[in-house]
mmCIF file of C-alpha atoms and ligand atoms in Angstrom:
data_model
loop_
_atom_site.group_PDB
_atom_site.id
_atom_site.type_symbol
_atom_site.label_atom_id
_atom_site.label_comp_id
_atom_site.label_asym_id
_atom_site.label_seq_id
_atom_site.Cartn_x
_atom_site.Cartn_y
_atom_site.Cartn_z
ATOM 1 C CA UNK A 1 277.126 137.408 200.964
ATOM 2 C CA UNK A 2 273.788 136.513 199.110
ATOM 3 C CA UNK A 3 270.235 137.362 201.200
ATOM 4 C CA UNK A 4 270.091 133.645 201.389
ATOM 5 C CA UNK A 5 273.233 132.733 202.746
ATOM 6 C CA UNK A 6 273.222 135.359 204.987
ATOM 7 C CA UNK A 7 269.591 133.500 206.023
ATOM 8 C CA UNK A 8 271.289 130.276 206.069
ATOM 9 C CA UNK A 9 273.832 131.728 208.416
ATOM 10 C CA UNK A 10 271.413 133.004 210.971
ATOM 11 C CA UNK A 11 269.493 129.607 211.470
ATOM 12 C CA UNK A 12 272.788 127.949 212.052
ATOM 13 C CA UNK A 13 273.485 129.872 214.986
ATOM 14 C CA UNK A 14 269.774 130.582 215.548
ATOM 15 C CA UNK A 15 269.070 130.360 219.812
ATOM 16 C CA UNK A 16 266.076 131.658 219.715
ATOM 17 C CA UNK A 17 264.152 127.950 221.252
ATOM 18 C CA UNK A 18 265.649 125.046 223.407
ATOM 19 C CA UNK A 19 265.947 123.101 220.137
ATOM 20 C CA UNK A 20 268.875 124.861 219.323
ATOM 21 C CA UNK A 21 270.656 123.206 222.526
ATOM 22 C CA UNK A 22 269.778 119.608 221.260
ATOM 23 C CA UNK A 23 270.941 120.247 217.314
ATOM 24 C CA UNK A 24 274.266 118.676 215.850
ATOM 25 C CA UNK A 25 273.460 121.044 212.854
ATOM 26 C CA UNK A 26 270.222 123.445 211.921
ATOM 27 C CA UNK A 27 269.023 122.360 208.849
ATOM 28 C CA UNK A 28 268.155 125.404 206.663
ATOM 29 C CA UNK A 29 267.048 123.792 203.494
ATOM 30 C CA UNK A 30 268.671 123.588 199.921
ATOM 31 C CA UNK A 31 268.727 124.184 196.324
ATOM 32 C CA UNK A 32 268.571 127.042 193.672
ATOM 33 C CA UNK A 33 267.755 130.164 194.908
ATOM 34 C CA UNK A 34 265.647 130.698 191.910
ATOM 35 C CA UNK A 35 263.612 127.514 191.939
ATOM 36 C CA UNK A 36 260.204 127.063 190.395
ATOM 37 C CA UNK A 37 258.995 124.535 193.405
ATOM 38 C CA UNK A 38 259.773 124.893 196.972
ATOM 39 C CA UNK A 39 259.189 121.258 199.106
ATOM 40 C CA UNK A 40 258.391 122.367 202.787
ATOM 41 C CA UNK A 41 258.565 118.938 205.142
ATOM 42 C CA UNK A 42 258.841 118.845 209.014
ATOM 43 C CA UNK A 43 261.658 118.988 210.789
ATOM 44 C CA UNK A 44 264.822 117.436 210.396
ATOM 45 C CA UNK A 45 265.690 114.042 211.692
ATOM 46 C CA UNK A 46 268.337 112.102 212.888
ATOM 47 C CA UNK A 47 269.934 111.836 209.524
ATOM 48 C CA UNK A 48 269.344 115.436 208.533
ATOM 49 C CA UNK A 49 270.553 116.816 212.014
ATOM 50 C CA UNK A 50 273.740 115.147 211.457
ATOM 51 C CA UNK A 51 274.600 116.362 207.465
ATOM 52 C CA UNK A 52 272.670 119.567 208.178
ATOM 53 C CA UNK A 53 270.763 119.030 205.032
ATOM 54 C CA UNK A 54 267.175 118.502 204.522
ATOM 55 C CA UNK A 55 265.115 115.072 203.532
ATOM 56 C CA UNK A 56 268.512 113.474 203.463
ATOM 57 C CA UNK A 57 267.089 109.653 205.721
ATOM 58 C CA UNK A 58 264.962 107.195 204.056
ATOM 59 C CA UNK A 59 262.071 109.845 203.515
ATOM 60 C CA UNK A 60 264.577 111.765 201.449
ATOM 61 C CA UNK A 61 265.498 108.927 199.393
ATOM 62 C CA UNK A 62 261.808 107.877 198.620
ATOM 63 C CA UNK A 63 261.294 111.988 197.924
ATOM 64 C CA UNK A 64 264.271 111.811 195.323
ATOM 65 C CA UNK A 65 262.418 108.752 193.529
ATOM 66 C CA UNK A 66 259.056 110.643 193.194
ATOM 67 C CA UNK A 67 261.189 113.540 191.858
ATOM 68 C CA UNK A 68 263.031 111.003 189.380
ATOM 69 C CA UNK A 69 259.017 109.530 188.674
ATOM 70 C CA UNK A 70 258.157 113.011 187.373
ATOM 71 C CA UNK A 71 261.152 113.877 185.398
ATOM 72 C CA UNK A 72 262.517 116.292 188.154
ATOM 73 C CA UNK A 73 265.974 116.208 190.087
ATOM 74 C CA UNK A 74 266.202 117.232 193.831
ATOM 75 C CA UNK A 75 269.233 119.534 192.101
ATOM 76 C CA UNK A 76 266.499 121.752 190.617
ATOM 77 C CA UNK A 77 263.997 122.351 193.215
ATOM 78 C CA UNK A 78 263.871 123.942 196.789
ATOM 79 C CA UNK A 79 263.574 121.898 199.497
ATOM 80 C CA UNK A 80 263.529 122.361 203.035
ATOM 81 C CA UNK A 81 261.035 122.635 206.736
ATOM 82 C CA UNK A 82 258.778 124.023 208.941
ATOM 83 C CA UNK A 83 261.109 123.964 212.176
ATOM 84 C CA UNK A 84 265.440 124.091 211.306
ATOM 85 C CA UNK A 85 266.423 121.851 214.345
ATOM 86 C CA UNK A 86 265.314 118.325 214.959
ATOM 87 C CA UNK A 87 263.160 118.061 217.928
ATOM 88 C CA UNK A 88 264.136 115.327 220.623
ATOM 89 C CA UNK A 89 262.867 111.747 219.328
ATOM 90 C CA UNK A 90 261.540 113.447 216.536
ATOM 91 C CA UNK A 91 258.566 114.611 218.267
ATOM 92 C CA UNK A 92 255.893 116.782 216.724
ATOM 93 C CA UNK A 93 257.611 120.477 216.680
ATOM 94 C CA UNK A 94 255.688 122.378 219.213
ATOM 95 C CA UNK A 95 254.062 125.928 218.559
ATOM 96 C CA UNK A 96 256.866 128.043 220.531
ATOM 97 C CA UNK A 97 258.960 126.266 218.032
ATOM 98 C CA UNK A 98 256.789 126.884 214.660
ATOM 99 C CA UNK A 99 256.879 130.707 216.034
ATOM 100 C CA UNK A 100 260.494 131.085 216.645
ATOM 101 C CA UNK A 101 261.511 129.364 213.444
ATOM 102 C CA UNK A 102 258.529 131.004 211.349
ATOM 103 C CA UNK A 103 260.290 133.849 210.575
ATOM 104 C CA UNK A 104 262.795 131.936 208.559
ATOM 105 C CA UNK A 105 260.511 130.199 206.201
ATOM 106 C CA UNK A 106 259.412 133.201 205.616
ATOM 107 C CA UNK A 107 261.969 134.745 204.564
ATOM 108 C CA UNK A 108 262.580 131.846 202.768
ATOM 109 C CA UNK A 109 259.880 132.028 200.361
ATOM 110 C CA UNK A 110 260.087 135.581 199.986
ATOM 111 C CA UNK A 111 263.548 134.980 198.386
ATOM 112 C CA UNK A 112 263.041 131.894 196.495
ATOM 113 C CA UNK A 113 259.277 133.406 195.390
ATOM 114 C CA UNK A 114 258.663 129.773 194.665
ATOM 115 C CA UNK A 115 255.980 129.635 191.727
ATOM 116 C CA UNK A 116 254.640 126.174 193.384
ATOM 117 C CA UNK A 117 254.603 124.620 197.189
ATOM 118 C CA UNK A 118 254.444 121.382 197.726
ATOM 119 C CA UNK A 119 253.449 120.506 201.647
ATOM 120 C CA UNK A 120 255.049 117.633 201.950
ATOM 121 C CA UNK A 121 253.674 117.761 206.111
ATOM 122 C CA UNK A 122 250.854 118.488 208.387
ATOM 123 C CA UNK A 123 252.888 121.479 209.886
ATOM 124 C CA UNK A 124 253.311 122.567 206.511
ATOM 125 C CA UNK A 125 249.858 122.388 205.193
ATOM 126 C CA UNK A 126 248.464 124.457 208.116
ATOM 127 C CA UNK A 127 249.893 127.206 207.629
ATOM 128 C CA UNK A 128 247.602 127.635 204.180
ATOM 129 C CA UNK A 129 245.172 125.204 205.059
ATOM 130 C CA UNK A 130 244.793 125.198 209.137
ATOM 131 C CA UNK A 131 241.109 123.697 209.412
ATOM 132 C CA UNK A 132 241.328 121.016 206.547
ATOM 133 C CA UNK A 133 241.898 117.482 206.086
ATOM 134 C CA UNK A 134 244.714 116.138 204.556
ATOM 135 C CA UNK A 135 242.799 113.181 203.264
ATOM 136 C CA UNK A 136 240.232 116.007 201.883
ATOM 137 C CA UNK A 137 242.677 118.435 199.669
ATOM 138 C CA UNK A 138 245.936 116.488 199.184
ATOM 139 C CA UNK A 139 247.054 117.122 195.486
ATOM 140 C CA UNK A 140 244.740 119.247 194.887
ATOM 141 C CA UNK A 141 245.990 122.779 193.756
ATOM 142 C CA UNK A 142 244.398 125.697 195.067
ATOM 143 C CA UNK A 143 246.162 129.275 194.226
ATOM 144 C CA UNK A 144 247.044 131.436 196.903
ATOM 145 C CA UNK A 145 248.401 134.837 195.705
ATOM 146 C CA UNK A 146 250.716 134.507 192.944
ATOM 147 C CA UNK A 147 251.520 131.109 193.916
ATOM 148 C CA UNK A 148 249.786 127.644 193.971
ATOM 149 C CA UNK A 149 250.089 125.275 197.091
ATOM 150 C CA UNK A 150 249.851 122.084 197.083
ATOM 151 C CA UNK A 151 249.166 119.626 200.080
ATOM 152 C CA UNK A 152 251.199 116.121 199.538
ATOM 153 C CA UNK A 153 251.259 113.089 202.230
ATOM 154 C CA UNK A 154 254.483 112.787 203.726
ATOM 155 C CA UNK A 155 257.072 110.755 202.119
ATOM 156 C CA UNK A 156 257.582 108.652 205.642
ATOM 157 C CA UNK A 157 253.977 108.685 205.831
ATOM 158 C CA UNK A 158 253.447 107.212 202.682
ATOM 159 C CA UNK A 159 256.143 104.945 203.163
ATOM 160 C CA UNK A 160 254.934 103.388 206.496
ATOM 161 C CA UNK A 161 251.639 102.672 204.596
ATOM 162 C CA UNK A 162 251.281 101.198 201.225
ATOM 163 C CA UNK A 163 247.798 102.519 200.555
ATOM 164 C CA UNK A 164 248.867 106.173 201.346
ATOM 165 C CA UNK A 165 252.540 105.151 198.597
ATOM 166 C CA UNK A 166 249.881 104.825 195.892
ATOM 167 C CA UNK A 167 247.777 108.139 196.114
ATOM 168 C CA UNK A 168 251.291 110.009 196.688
ATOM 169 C CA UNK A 169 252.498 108.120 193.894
ATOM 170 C CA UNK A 170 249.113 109.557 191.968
ATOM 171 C CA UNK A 171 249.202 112.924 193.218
ATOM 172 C CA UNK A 172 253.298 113.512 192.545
ATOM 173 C CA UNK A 173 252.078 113.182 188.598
ATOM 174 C CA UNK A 174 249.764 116.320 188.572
ATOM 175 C CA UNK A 175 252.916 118.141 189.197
ATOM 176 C CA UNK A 176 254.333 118.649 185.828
ATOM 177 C CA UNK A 177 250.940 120.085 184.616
ATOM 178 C CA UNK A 178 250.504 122.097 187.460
ATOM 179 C CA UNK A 179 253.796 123.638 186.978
ATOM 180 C CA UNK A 180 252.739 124.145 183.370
ATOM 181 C CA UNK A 181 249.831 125.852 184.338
ATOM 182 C CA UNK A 182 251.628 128.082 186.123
ATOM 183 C CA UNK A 183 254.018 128.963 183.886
ATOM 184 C CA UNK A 184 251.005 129.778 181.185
ATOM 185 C CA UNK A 185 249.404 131.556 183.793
ATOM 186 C CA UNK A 186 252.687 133.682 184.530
ATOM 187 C CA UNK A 187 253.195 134.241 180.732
ATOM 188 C CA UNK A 188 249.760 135.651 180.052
ATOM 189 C CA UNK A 189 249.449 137.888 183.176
ATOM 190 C CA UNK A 190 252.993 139.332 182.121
ATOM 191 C CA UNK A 191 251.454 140.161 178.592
ATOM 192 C CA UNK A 192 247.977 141.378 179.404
ATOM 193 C CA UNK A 193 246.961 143.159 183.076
ATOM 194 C CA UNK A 194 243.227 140.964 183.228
ATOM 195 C CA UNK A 195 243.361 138.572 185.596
ATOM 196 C CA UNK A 196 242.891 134.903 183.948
ATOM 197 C CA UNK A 197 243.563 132.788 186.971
ATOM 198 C CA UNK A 198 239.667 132.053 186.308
ATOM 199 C CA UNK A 199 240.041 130.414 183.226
ATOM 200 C CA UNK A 200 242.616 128.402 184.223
ATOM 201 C CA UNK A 201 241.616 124.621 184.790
ATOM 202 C CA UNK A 202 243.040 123.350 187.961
ATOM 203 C CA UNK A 203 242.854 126.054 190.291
HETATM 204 N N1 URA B 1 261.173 114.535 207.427
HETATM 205 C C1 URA B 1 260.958 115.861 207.296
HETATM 206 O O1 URA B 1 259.836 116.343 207.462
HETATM 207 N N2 URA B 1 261.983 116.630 207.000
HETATM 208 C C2 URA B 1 263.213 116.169 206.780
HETATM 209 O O2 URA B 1 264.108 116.958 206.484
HETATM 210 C C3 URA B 1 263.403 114.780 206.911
HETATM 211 C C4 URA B 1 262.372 113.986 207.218
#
């Protein structure tokens, strides 16, 4: 079995919070195990606890049409969330829960080695970006290692306010030129051993 599956397999039958007690299915997450972008959202809901697959409700279907806005296809990128099992009424995940489950995003971006992250949640974005503002840094690129993160609204966020649709709508097109950066970046730091992150323009 791959490293992933065998990942996948261990958060279905993951006990290791009272979530697990509650699930229909664990969510893992989905999509190519070498994928250039990696989504990271919440927590499953109601929808995604039943199909045990990620950003499959009404979030996921406004997600799919940002994707289709930038000439990308859910097919070809990661996506999947902080905590695998949908808390009760959707409540925030608690920090027991972010612990347990943090070992499997983890993992998970260790395998996928995602060049970009899009935070597509507050849970998400703290884990790079624990003392900022969401309304400060979202789509703004800032490179951690040898990957770029990205903080987005969430797609139920932005769909529960139309002011918040447009600058999600706005940030979602920086993402094929960030990904281009990236991939220039990645091409000249495989040819020559100086660091040129500097000269790059949006990080
Ligand atoms: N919201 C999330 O954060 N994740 C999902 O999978 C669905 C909705």
């Amino acid at each position: 079995m791959s490293e992933l599956l065998e990942l996948y397999e261990q958060i279905r039958t993951c006990t290791k919070c009272d979530l697990a007690k509650g699930r229909t299915n664990a969510v893992p997450g989905e999509g190519p195990a070498n994928a250039e972008i990696m989504f990271i959202g919440e927590a499953p809901g109601f929808h995604e606890d039943r199909e045990g697959r990620p950003f499959v409700g009404a979030a996921g279907k406004y997600l799919d049409e940002l994707l289709a806005s930038i000439g990308m296809q859910r097919e070809n990128v990661y996506i999947c969330n902080v905590i695998k099992c949908r808390p009760p009424q959707n409540r925030d995940p608690l920090p027991e829960e972010m612990e347990a489950c943090r070992p499997y995003l983890d993992r998970q971006i260790e395998l996928i080695n995602p060049r970009v992250i899009l935070t597509i949640s507050r849970f998400a974005m703290a884990r790079w970006f624990p003392d900022k503002k969401i309304s400060e840094i979202h789509g703004k690129p800032k490179r951690i290692g040898n990957r770029v993160i990205v903080p987005m609204y969430h797609p139920a966020a932005a769909l529960h306010q139309p002011s918040l649709k447009r600058v999600l709508e706005e940030d979602f097109k920086r993402v094929p030129q960030i990904l281009k950066e990236m991939a220039h970046l990645q091409e000249e730091e495989e040819s020559k051993p100086a660091p040129v992150a500097q000269q790059m323009s949006l990080f």
